[in-house]
Coordinates of C-alpha atoms and ligand atoms in Angstrom, one line a residue:
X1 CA -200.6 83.7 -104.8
X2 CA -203.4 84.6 -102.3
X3 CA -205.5 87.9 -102.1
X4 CA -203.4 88.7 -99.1
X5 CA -200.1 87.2 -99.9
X6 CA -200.3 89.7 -103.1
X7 CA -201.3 92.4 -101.0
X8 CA -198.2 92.0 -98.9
X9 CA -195.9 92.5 -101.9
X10 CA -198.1 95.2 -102.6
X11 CA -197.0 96.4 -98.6
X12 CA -193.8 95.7 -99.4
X13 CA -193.0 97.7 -102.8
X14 CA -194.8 100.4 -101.2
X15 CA -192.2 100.5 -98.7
X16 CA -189.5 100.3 -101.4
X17 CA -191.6 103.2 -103.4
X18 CA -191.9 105.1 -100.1
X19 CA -195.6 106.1 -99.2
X20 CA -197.7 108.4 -101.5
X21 CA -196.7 111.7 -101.0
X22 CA -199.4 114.3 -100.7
X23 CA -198.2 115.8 -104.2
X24 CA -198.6 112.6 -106.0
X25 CA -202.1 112.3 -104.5
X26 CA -202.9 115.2 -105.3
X27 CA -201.7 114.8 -108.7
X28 CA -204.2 111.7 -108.7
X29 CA -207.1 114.1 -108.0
X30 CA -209.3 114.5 -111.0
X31 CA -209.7 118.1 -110.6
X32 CA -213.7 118.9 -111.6
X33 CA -215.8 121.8 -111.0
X34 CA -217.8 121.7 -108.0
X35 CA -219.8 124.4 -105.5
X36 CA -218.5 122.3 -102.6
X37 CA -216.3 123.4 -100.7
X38 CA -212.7 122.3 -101.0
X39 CA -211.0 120.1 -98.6
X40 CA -207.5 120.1 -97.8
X41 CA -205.8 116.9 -98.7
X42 CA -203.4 117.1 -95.9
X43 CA -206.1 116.4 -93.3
X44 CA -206.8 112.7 -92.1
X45 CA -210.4 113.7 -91.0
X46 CA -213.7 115.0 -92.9
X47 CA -216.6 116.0 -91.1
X48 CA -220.1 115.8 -93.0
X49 CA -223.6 115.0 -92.5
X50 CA -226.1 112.6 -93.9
X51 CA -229.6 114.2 -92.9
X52 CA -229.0 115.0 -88.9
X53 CA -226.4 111.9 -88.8
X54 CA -222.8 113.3 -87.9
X55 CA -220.4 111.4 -90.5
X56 CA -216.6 111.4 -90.5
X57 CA -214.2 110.1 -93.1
X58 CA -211.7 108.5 -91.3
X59 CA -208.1 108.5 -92.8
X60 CA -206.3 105.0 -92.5
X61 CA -203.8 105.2 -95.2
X62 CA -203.0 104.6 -98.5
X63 CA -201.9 101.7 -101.0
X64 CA -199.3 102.7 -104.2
X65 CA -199.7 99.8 -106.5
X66 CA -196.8 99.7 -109.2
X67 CA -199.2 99.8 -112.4
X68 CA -196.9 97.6 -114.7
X69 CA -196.8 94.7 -111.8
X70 CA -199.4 92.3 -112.4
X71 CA -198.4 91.0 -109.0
X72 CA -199.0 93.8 -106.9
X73 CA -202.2 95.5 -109.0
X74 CA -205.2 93.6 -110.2
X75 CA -205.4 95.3 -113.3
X76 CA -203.0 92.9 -115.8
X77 CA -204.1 95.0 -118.7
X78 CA -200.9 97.2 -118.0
X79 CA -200.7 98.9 -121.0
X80 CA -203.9 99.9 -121.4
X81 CA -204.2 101.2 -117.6
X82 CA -201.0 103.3 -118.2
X83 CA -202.8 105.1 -120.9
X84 CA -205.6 105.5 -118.9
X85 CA -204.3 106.9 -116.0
X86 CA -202.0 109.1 -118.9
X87 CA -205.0 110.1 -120.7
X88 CA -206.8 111.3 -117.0
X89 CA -203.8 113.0 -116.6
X90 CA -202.2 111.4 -113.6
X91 CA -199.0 109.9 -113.0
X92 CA -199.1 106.3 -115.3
X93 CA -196.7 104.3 -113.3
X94 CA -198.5 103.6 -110.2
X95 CA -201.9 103.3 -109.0
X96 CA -203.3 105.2 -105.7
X97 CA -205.7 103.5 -103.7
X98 CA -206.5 105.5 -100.7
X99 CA -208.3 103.9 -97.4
X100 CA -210.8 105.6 -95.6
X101 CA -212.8 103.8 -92.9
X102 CA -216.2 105.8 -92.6
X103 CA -217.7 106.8 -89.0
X104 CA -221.1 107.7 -88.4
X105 CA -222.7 109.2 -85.3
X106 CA -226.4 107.5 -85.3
X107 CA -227.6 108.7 -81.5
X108 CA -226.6 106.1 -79.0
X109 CA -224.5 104.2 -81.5
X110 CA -221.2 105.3 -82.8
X111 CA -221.0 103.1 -85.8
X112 CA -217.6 102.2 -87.9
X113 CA -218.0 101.3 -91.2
X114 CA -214.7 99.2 -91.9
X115 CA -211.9 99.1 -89.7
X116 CA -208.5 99.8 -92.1
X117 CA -205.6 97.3 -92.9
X118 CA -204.2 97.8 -89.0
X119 CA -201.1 99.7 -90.0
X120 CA -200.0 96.4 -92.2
X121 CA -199.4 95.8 -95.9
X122 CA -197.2 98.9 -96.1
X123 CA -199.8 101.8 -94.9
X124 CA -199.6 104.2 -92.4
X125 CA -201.7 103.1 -90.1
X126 CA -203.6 106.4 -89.1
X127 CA -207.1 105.1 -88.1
X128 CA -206.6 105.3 -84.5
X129 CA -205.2 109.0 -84.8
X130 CA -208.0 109.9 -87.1
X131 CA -210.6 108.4 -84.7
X132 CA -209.0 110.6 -82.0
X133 CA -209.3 113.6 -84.0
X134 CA -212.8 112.8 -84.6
X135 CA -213.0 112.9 -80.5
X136 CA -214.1 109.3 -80.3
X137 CA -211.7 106.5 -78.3
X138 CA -212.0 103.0 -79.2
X139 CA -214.2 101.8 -76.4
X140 CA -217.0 104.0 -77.8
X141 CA -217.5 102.4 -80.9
X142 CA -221.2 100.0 -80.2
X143 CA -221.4 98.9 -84.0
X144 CA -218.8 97.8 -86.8
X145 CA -220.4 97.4 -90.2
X146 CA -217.5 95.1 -92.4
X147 CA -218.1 95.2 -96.3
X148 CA -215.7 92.4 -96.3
X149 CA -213.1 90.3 -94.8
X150 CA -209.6 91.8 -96.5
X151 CA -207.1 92.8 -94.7
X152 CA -207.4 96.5 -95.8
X153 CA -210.4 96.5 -94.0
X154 CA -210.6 94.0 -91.6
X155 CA -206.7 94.7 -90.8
X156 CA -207.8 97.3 -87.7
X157 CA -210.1 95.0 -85.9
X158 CA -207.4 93.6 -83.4
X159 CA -204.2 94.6 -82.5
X160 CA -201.6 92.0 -80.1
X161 CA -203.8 89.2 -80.1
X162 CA -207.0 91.7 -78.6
X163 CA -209.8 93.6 -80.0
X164 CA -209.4 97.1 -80.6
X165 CA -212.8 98.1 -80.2
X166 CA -213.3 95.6 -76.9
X167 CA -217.6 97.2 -76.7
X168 CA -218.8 97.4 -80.3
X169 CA -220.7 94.6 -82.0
X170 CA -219.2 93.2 -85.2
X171 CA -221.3 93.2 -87.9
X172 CA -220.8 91.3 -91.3
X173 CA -222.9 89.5 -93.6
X174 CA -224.0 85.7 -93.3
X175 CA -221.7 84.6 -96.1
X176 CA -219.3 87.1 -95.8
X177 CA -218.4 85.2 -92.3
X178 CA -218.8 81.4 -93.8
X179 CA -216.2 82.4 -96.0
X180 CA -214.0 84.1 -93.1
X181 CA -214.3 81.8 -90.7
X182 CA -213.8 79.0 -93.6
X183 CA -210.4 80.8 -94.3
X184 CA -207.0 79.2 -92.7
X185 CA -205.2 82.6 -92.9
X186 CA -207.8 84.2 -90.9
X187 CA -207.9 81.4 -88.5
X188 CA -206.2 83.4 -85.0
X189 CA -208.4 86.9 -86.3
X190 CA -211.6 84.8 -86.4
X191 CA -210.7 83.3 -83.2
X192 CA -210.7 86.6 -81.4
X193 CA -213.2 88.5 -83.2
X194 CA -216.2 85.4 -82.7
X195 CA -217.7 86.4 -79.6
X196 CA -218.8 90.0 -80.8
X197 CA -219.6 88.9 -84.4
X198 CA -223.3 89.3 -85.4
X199 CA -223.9 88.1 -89.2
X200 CA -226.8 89.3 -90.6
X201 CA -228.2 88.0 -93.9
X202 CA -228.0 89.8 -97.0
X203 CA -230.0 93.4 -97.4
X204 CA -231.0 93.5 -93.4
X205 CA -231.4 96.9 -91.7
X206 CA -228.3 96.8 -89.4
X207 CA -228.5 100.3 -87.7
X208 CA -231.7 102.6 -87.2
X209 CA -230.7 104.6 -90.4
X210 CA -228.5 101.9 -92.2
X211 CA -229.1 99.1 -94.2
X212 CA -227.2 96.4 -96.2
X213 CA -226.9 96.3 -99.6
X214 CA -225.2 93.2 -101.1
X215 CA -222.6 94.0 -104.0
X216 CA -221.8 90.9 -105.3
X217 CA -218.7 89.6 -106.9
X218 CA -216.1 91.1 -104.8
X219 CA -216.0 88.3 -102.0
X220 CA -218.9 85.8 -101.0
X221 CA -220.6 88.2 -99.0
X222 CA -219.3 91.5 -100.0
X223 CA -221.7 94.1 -98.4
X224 CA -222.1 97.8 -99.6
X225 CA -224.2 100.1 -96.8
X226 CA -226.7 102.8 -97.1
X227 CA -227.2 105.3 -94.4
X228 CA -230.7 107.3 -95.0
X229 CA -231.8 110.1 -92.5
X230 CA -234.0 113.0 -92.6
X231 CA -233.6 114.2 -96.5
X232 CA -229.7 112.2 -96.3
X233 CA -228.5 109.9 -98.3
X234 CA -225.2 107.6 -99.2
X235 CA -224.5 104.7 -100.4
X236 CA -220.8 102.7 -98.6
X237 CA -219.5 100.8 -101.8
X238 CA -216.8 99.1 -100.0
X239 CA -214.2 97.2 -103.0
X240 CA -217.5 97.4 -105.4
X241 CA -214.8 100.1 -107.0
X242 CA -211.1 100.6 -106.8
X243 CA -210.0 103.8 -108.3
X244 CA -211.8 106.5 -109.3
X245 CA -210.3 106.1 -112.6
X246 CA -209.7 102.7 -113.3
X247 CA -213.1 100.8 -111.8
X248 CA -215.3 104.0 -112.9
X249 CA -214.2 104.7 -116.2
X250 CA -213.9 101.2 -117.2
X251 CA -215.7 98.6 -115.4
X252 CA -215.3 96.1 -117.8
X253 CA -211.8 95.3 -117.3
X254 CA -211.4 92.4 -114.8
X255 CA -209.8 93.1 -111.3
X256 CA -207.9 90.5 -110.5
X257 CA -209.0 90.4 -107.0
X258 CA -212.3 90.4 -106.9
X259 CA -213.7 86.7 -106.2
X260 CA -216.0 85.9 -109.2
X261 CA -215.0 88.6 -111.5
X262 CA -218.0 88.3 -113.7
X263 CA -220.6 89.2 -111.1
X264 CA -218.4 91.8 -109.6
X265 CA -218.0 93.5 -113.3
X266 CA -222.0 93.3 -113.4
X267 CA -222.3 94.9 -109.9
X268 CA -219.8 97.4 -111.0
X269 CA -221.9 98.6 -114.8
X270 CA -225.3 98.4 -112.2
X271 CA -223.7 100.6 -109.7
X272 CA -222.6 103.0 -112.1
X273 CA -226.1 103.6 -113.6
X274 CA -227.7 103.9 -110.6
X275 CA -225.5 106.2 -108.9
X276 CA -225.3 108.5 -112.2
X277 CA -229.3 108.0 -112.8
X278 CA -230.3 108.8 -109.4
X279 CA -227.1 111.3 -108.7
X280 CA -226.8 109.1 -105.6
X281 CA -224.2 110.4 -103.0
X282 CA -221.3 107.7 -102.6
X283 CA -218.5 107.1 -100.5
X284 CA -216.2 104.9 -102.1
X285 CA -213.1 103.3 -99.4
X286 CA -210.4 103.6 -101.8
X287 CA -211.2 106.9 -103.6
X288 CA -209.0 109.8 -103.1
X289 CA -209.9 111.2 -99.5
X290 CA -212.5 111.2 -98.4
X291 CA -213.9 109.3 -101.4
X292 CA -217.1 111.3 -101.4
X293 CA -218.6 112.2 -104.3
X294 CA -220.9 111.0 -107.4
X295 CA -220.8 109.4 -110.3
X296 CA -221.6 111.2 -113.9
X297 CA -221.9 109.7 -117.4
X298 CA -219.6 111.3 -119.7
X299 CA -219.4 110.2 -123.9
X300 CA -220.4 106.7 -123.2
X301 CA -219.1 105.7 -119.4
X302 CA -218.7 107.5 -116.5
X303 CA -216.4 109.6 -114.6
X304 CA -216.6 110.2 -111.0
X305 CA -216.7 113.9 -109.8
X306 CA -215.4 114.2 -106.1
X307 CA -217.6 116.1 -103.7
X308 CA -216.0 118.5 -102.1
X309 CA -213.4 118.9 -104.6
X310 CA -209.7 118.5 -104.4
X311 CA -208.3 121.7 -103.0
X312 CA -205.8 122.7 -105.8
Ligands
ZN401 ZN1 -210.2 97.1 -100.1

């Protein structure tokens, strides 16, 4: 089965599970002590800076993978992801991946980082409300940075055959779009999408205060971005990690849908250090929301501690 033929039975169980409730997200929380300020798990938007740059986590949904269906999640170490997820003391029958498209305010530019899965594979399809709440409409969007060409985050890019963002630039890496436009069941979404795609090759500065940083493994040209203003800093992952349990705690175990699974487990153990050596400031897609926070080294892994913390 295809990447996205899985993640459509992964759409469809979800609709059979019926979406993640906010108790069981929150439940999926790892609660940890933090300064930060709380932040309500109910709202679709998070407002934050990086340096003088206005950032906003941008709510698209959320996937509920059935943990003990190696069809639907990537993990096919069942057993021993159950007792993980027991053992972190969430619920051990399902996996929460949230999806958070990230928006940054960069002067004239209003950049999108990441544009959701477009309401398909079983989500909720809040980006546009969450944009709205953010006071921005589509047609103000000048720059779309894609980490990579699945449908969870190249899903929002058009909608009834048209873009959804008809002004912005699309931005993606050189091999990222080889590999798109190479791809038969992205044939009609690369038709529409060509005229405003700009690829870039790999580690270019794409935005006055952003550059790309490849994370191999993931896809051919899977693209993490890092936004640096003032004193600022974060670091976009994009799929470099899944959960905040799972991918963090043990980034050895192979993920079924990342590309070359060898390099992606590398880019995984190398992220990992250098978030947790240089306390780097992340913002990870499919964290809980809003997937900000940083990575610590607990025993002899690491654990990632949201920031702000779950509101309890
Ligand atoms: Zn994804």
């Amino acid at each position: 089965m295809t990447f996205h033929a899985r993640l459509a039975a992964a759409g469809l169980m979800l609709a059979a599970l019926g979406a993640c409730s906010p108790e069981t997200e929150k439940k999926a929380e790892a609660p940890a002590p933090s300064p930060a300020p709380a932040v309500a798990l109910a709202a679709d938007t998070y407002a934050f800076r990086i340096g003088q740059l206005e950032a906003v986590a941008l709510r698209d949904g959320s996937l509920a993978l059935p943990a003990g269906n190696t069809g639907a999640s990537p993990w096919a170490n069942t057993a021993e992801v159950s007792a993980l997820l027991r053992a972190s003391g969430v619920t051990d029958d399902t996996i929460h991946l949230s999806i958070q498209p990230l928006l940054i305010k960069d002067g004239e530019r209003v950049v999108l980082i990441d544009t959701g899965a477009g309401g398909q594979m079983g989500t909720e399809g809040k980006l546009q409300a969450s944009l709205r709440t953010a006071g921005v409409v589509p047609a103000q969007v000048t720059d779309i940075l894609i980490s990579h060409a699945h449908g969870d985050h190249v899903g929002g890019l058009v909608a009834n055959g048209a873009l959804v963002f008809p002004n912005a630039v699309i931005r993606m890496s050189i091999p990222e779009w080889t590999a798109m436009q190479a791809d038969a069941e992205l044939a009609e979404l690369v038709r529409v999408i060509t005229p405003k795609v700009q690829a870039f090759a790999p580690g270019s500065v794409v935005a006055p205060s952003i550059t790309a940083v490849s994370l191999d493994g993931h896809t051919p040209g899977h693209t993490g971005y890092e936004i640096a203003e003032g004193g600022g800093r974060l670091l976009y992952i994009g799929d470099a990690l899944h959960s905040s349990i799972l991918s963090v705690q043990r980034p050895d175990w192979r993920n079924n849908w990342d590309g070359d699974s060898a390099t992606a487990i590398a880019t995984r153990q190398g992220l990992l250090e250098r978030g947790a050596s240089q306390r780097l400031l992340i913002y990870a897609n499919h964290f809980p929301f809003p997937g900000l926070g940083r990575i610590e080294r607990r025993d002899d892994g690491f654990v990632w501690t949201p920031d702000p913390a779950p509101a309890s």
